[in-house]
């Protein structure tokens, strides 16, 4: 998918230096991939303490 973006060149250059990524396209793909992964982690953290597994450890130990 082609998209035209107006991004600050200094930000792109700094990100390319820090990540050692050679192309702008790969840099943007990596940034989007990381953002999606970060949001999925946040969603999982929201489930903390909300999942009731109802596990009986004594029954599991008797197996």
PDB file of N, CA and C in Angstrom:
ATOM      1  N   UNK A   1       0.844  -1.168   0.000  1.00  0.00           N
ATOM      2  CA  UNK A   1       0.000   0.000   0.000  1.00  0.00           C
ATOM      3  C   UNK A   1       0.899   1.244   0.000  1.00  0.00           C
ATOM      4  N   UNK A   2       0.659   2.089  -0.918  1.00  0.00           N
ATOM      5  CA  UNK A   2       1.441   3.313  -1.011  1.00  0.00           C
ATOM      6  C   UNK A   2       0.760   4.425  -0.226  1.00  0.00           C
ATOM      7  N   UNK A   3       1.570   5.158   0.535  1.00  0.00           N
ATOM      8  CA  UNK A   3       1.068   6.271   1.318  1.00  0.00           C
ATOM      9  C   UNK A   3       2.112   7.370   1.330  1.00  0.00           C
ATOM     10  N   UNK A   4       1.671   8.592   1.216  1.00  0.00           N
ATOM     11  CA  UNK A   4       2.579   9.724   1.305  1.00  0.00           C
ATOM     12  C   UNK A   4       2.510  10.276   2.719  1.00  0.00           C
ATOM     13  N   UNK A   5       3.686  10.396   3.332  1.00  0.00           N
ATOM     14  CA  UNK A   5       3.768  10.899   4.697  1.00  0.00           C
ATOM     15  C   UNK A   5       4.679  12.107   4.761  1.00  0.00           C
ATOM     16  N   UNK A   6       4.351  13.031   5.637  1.00  0.00           N
ATOM     17  CA  UNK A   6       5.203  14.185   5.874  1.00  0.00           C
ATOM     18  C   UNK A   6       5.794  14.012   7.269  1.00  0.00           C
ATOM     19  N   UNK A   7       6.980  13.408   7.336  1.00  0.00           N
ATOM     20  CA  UNK A   7       7.630  13.106   8.612  1.00  0.00           C
ATOM     21  C   UNK A   7       8.866  13.979   8.784  1.00  0.00           C
ATOM     22  N   UNK A   8       9.149  14.380  10.009  1.00  0.00           N
ATOM     23  CA  UNK A   8      10.356  15.177  10.252  1.00  0.00           C
ATOM     24  C   UNK A   8      11.607  14.360   9.915  1.00  0.00           C
ATOM     25  N   UNK A   9      12.434  14.891   9.053  1.00  0.00           N
ATOM     26  CA  UNK A   9      13.617  14.157   8.607  1.00  0.00           C
ATOM     27  C   UNK A   9      14.578  13.880   9.759  1.00  0.00           C
ATOM     28  N   UNK A  10      14.657  14.799  10.712  1.00  0.00           N
ATOM     29  CA  UNK A  10      15.567  14.581  11.839  1.00  0.00           C
ATOM     30  C   UNK A  10      15.131  13.369  12.665  1.00  0.00           C
ATOM     31  N   UNK A  11      13.809  13.193  12.819  1.00  0.00           N
ATOM     32  CA  UNK A  11      13.294  12.058  13.570  1.00  0.00           C
ATOM     33  C   UNK A  11      13.580  10.745  12.828  1.00  0.00           C
ATOM     34  N   UNK A  12      13.407  10.764  11.521  1.00  0.00           N
ATOM     35  CA  UNK A  12      13.671   9.569  10.709  1.00  0.00           C
ATOM     36  C   UNK A  12      15.153   9.220  10.770  1.00  0.00           C
ATOM     37  N   UNK A  13      16.017  10.206  10.614  1.00  0.00           N
ATOM     38  CA  UNK A  13      17.462   9.960  10.657  1.00  0.00           C
ATOM     39  C   UNK A  13      17.899   9.407  12.012  1.00  0.00           C
ATOM     40  N   UNK A  14      17.356   9.979  13.089  1.00  0.00           N
ATOM     41  CA  UNK A  14      17.709   9.505  14.427  1.00  0.00           C
ATOM     42  C   UNK A  14      17.251   8.058  14.634  1.00  0.00           C
ATOM     43  N   UNK A  15      16.036   7.759  14.204  1.00  0.00           N
ATOM     44  CA  UNK A  15      15.515   6.395  14.338  1.00  0.00           C
ATOM     45  C   UNK A  15      16.340   5.410  13.517  1.00  0.00           C
ATOM     46  N   UNK A  16      16.750   5.804  12.329  1.00  0.00           N
ATOM     47  CA  UNK A  16      17.562   4.926  11.482  1.00  0.00           C
ATOM     48  C   UNK A  16      18.935   4.677  12.108  1.00  0.00           C
ATOM     49  N   UNK A  17      19.500   5.690  12.720  1.00  0.00           N
ATOM     50  CA  UNK A  17      20.801   5.527  13.390  1.00  0.00           C
ATOM     51  C   UNK A  17      20.686   4.609  14.605  1.00  0.00           C
ATOM     52  N   UNK A  18      19.649   4.812  15.398  1.00  0.00           N
ATOM     53  CA  UNK A  18      19.473   4.017  16.614  1.00  0.00           C
ATOM     54  C   UNK A  18      19.172   2.550  16.326  1.00  0.00           C
ATOM     55  N   UNK A  19      18.384   2.306  15.276  1.00  0.00           N
ATOM     56  CA  UNK A  19      17.956   0.933  14.976  1.00  0.00           C
ATOM     57  C   UNK A  19      18.849   0.241  13.953  1.00  0.00           C
ATOM     58  N   UNK A  20      19.704   0.994  13.288  1.00  0.00           N
ATOM     59  CA  UNK A  20      20.565   0.461  12.220  1.00  0.00           C
ATOM     60  C   UNK A  20      19.747  -0.090  11.057  1.00  0.00           C
ATOM     61  N   UNK A  21      18.570   0.463  10.861  1.00  0.00           N
ATOM     62  CA  UNK A  21      17.736   0.083   9.719  1.00  0.00           C
ATOM     63  C   UNK A  21      18.111   0.989   8.559  1.00  0.00           C
ATOM     64  N   UNK A  22      18.280   0.396   7.391  1.00  0.00           N
ATOM     65  CA  UNK A  22      18.827   1.131   6.253  1.00  0.00           C
ATOM     66  C   UNK A  22      17.783   1.876   5.417  1.00  0.00           C
ATOM     67  N   UNK A  23      16.537   1.372   5.379  1.00  0.00           N
ATOM     68  CA  UNK A  23      15.538   2.012   4.522  1.00  0.00           C
ATOM     69  C   UNK A  23      14.407   2.603   5.350  1.00  0.00           C
ATOM     70  N   UNK A  24      13.817   3.647   4.819  1.00  0.00           N
ATOM     71  CA  UNK A  24      12.698   4.301   5.497  1.00  0.00           C
ATOM     72  C   UNK A  24      11.498   3.363   5.566  1.00  0.00           C
ATOM     73  N   UNK A  25      11.281   2.611   4.502  1.00  0.00           N
ATOM     74  CA  UNK A  25      10.152   1.680   4.468  1.00  0.00           C
ATOM     75  C   UNK A  25      10.261   0.654   5.585  1.00  0.00           C
ATOM     76  N   UNK A  26      11.429   0.065   5.736  1.00  0.00           N
ATOM     77  CA  UNK A  26      11.622  -0.944   6.783  1.00  0.00           C
ATOM     78  C   UNK A  26      11.513  -0.311   8.165  1.00  0.00           C
ATOM     79  N   UNK A  27      11.960   0.921   8.293  1.00  0.00           N
ATOM     80  CA  UNK A  27      11.850   1.644   9.556  1.00  0.00           C
ATOM     81  C   UNK A  27      10.385   1.827   9.947  1.00  0.00           C
ATOM     82  N   UNK A  28       9.552   2.257   9.004  1.00  0.00           N
ATOM     83  CA  UNK A  28       8.130   2.467   9.269  1.00  0.00           C
ATOM     84  C   UNK A  28       7.445   1.140   9.583  1.00  0.00           C
ATOM     85  N   UNK A  29       7.780   0.082   8.835  1.00  0.00           N
ATOM     86  CA  UNK A  29       7.197  -1.241   9.106  1.00  0.00           C
ATOM     87  C   UNK A  29       7.544  -1.706  10.515  1.00  0.00           C
ATOM     88  N   UNK A  30       8.783  -1.509  10.908  1.00  0.00           N
ATOM     89  CA  UNK A  30       9.224  -1.915  12.249  1.00  0.00           C
ATOM     90  C   UNK A  30       8.504  -1.104  13.315  1.00  0.00           C
ATOM     91  N   UNK A  31       8.342   0.178  13.081  1.00  0.00           N
ATOM     92  CA  UNK A  31       7.661   1.045  14.046  1.00  0.00           C
ATOM     93  C   UNK A  31       6.206   0.621  14.219  1.00  0.00           C
ATOM     94  N   UNK A  32       5.526   0.323  13.125  1.00  0.00           N
ATOM     95  CA  UNK A  32       4.127  -0.099  13.203  1.00  0.00           C
ATOM     96  C   UNK A  32       4.019  -1.454  13.892  1.00  0.00           C
ATOM     97  N   UNK A  33       4.923  -2.376  13.548  1.00  0.00           N
ATOM     98  CA  UNK A  33       4.928  -3.702  14.177  1.00  0.00           C
ATOM     99  C   UNK A  33       5.119  -3.572  15.693  1.00  0.00           C
ATOM    100  N   UNK A  34       6.049  -2.718  16.113  1.00  0.00           N
ATOM    101  CA  UNK A  34       6.297  -2.507  17.539  1.00  0.00           C
ATOM    102  C   UNK A  34       5.096  -1.869  18.232  1.00  0.00           C
ATOM    103  N   UNK A  35       4.437  -0.936  17.570  1.00  0.00           N
ATOM    104  CA  UNK A  35       3.262  -0.287  18.140  1.00  0.00           C
ATOM    105  C   UNK A  35       2.129  -1.290  18.345  1.00  0.00           C
ATOM    106  N   UNK A  36       1.899  -2.135  17.350  1.00  0.00           N
ATOM    107  CA  UNK A  36       0.853  -3.156  17.461  1.00  0.00           C
ATOM    108  C   UNK A  36       1.174  -4.120  18.597  1.00  0.00           C
ATOM    109  N   UNK A  37       2.423  -4.551  18.681  1.00  0.00           N
ATOM    110  CA  UNK A  37       2.828  -5.462  19.748  1.00  0.00           C
ATOM    111  C   UNK A  37       2.642  -4.821  21.121  1.00  0.00           C
ATOM    112  N   UNK A  38       2.995  -3.564  21.244  1.00  0.00           N
ATOM    113  CA  UNK A  38       2.859  -2.835  22.508  1.00  0.00           C
ATOM    114  C   UNK A  38       1.390  -2.734  22.924  1.00  0.00           C
ATOM    115  N   UNK A  39       0.512  -2.464  21.967  1.00  0.00           N
ATOM    116  CA  UNK A  39      -0.915  -2.347  22.277  1.00  0.00           C
ATOM    117  C   UNK A  39      -1.506  -3.698  22.679  1.00  0.00           C
ATOM    118  N   UNK A  40      -1.056  -4.781  22.051  1.00  0.00           N
ATOM    119  CA  UNK A  40      -1.525  -6.113  22.425  1.00  0.00           C
ATOM    120  C   UNK A  40      -1.094  -6.459  23.846  1.00  0.00           C
ATOM    121  N   UNK A  41       0.105  -6.068  24.208  1.00  0.00           N
ATOM    122  CA  UNK A  41       0.593  -6.304  25.569  1.00  0.00           C
ATOM    123  C   UNK A  41      -0.264  -5.529  26.567  1.00  0.00           C
ATOM    124  N   UNK A  42      -0.609  -4.291  26.248  1.00  0.00           N
ATOM    125  CA  UNK A  42      -1.460  -3.493  27.128  1.00  0.00           C
ATOM    126  C   UNK A  42      -2.834  -4.134  27.302  1.00  0.00           C
ATOM    127  N   UNK A  43      -3.382  -4.686  26.217  1.00  0.00           N
ATOM    128  CA  UNK A  43      -4.666  -5.375  26.303  1.00  0.00           C
ATOM    129  C   UNK A  43      -4.572  -6.572  27.242  1.00  0.00           C
ATOM    130  N   UNK A  44      -3.483  -7.331  27.140  1.00  0.00           N
ATOM    131  CA  UNK A  44      -3.309  -8.485  28.013  1.00  0.00           C
ATOM    132  C   UNK A  44      -3.174  -8.067  29.471  1.00  0.00           C
ATOM    133  N   UNK A  45      -2.488  -6.968  29.707  1.00  0.00           N
ATOM    134  CA  UNK A  45      -2.322  -6.480  31.075  1.00  0.00           C
ATOM    135  C   UNK A  45      -3.661  -6.079  31.690  1.00  0.00           C
ATOM    136  N   UNK A  46      -4.603  -5.652  30.875  1.00  0.00           N
ATOM    137  CA  UNK A  46      -5.918  -5.264  31.377  1.00  0.00           C
ATOM    138  C   UNK A  46      -6.709  -6.466  31.895  1.00  0.00           C
ATOM    139  N   UNK A  47      -6.346  -7.676  31.493  1.00  0.00           N
ATOM    140  CA  UNK A  47      -7.026  -8.877  31.952  1.00  0.00           C
ATOM    141  C   UNK A  47      -6.510  -9.351  33.308  1.00  0.00           C
ATOM    142  N   UNK A  48      -5.448  -8.742  33.819  1.00  0.00           N
ATOM    143  CA  UNK A  48      -4.853  -9.175  35.075  1.00  0.00           C
ATOM    144  C   UNK A  48      -5.898  -9.175  36.188  1.00  0.00           C
ATOM    145  N   UNK A  49      -6.093 -10.341  36.793  1.00  0.00           N
ATOM    146  CA  UNK A  49      -7.034 -10.478  37.888  1.00  0.00           C
ATOM    147  C   UNK A  49      -8.479 -10.646  37.465  1.00  0.00           C
ATOM    148  N   UNK A  50      -8.758 -10.691  36.177  1.00  0.00           N
ATOM    149  CA  UNK A  50     -10.128 -10.794  35.696  1.00  0.00           C
ATOM    150  C   UNK A  50     -10.481 -12.179  35.165  1.00  0.00           C
ATOM    151  N   UNK A  51      -9.482 -13.029  34.991  1.00  0.00           N
ATOM    152  CA  UNK A  51      -9.731 -14.361  34.457  1.00  0.00           C
ATOM    153  C   UNK A  51      -9.851 -15.327  35.620  1.00  0.00           C
ATOM    154  N   UNK A  52     -11.002 -15.992  35.715  1.00  0.00           N
ATOM    155  CA  UNK A  52     -11.228 -16.961  36.776  1.00  0.00           C
ATOM    156  C   UNK A  52     -11.009 -18.356  36.203  1.00  0.00           C
ATOM    157  N   UNK A  53      -9.905 -18.978  36.544  1.00  0.00           N
ATOM    158  CA  UNK A  53      -9.565 -20.278  35.990  1.00  0.00           C
ATOM    159  C   UNK A  53     -10.176 -21.439  36.766  1.00  0.00           C
ATOM    160  N   UNK A  54     -10.550 -21.203  38.013  1.00  0.00           N
ATOM    161  CA  UNK A  54     -11.150 -22.225  38.864  1.00  0.00           C
ATOM    162  C   UNK A  54     -10.367 -23.536  38.805  1.00  0.00           C
ATOM    163  N   UNK A  55      -9.085 -23.460  39.069  1.00  0.00           N
ATOM    164  CA  UNK A  55      -8.214 -24.624  39.042  1.00  0.00           C
ATOM    165  C   UNK A  55      -8.107 -25.196  40.452  1.00  0.00           C
ATOM    166  N   UNK A  56      -8.345 -26.494  40.579  1.00  0.00           N
ATOM    167  CA  UNK A  56      -8.195 -27.185  41.858  1.00  0.00           C
ATOM    168  C   UNK A  56      -6.825 -27.842  41.861  1.00  0.00           C
ATOM    169  N   UNK A  57      -5.879 -27.261  42.596  1.00  0.00           N
ATOM    170  CA  UNK A  57      -4.510 -27.764  42.587  1.00  0.00           C
ATOM    171  C   UNK A  57      -4.414 -29.190  43.125  1.00  0.00           C
ATOM    172  N   UNK A  58      -5.251 -29.540  44.081  1.00  0.00           N
ATOM    173  CA  UNK A  58      -5.211 -30.912  44.625  1.00  0.00           C
ATOM    174  C   UNK A  58      -5.564 -31.931  43.556  1.00  0.00           C
ATOM    175  N   UNK A  59      -6.547 -31.624  42.725  1.00  0.00           N
ATOM    176  CA  UNK A  59      -6.939 -32.538  41.644  1.00  0.00           C
ATOM    177  C   UNK A  59      -5.801 -32.644  40.633  1.00  0.00           C
ATOM    178  N   UNK A  60      -5.161 -31.550  40.318  1.00  0.00           N
ATOM    179  CA  UNK A  60      -4.060 -31.587  39.371  1.00  0.00           C
ATOM    180  C   UNK A  60      -2.877 -32.375  39.908  1.00  0.00           C
ATOM    181  N   UNK A  61      -2.621 -32.263  41.181  1.00  0.00           N
ATOM    182  CA  UNK A  61      -1.494 -32.982  41.777  1.00  0.00           C
ATOM    183  C   UNK A  61      -1.728 -34.482  41.832  1.00  0.00           C
ATOM    184  N   UNK A  62      -2.987 -34.904  41.932  1.00  0.00           N
ATOM    185  CA  UNK A  62      -3.312 -36.324  42.004  1.00  0.00           C
ATOM    186  C   UNK A  62      -3.208 -37.028  40.667  1.00  0.00           C
ATOM    187  N   UNK A  63      -3.039 -36.312  39.601  1.00  0.00           N
ATOM    188  CA  UNK A  63      -2.981 -36.937  38.263  1.00  0.00           C
ATOM    189  C   UNK A  63      -1.837 -37.896  38.141  1.00  0.00           C
TER     190      UNK A  63
END
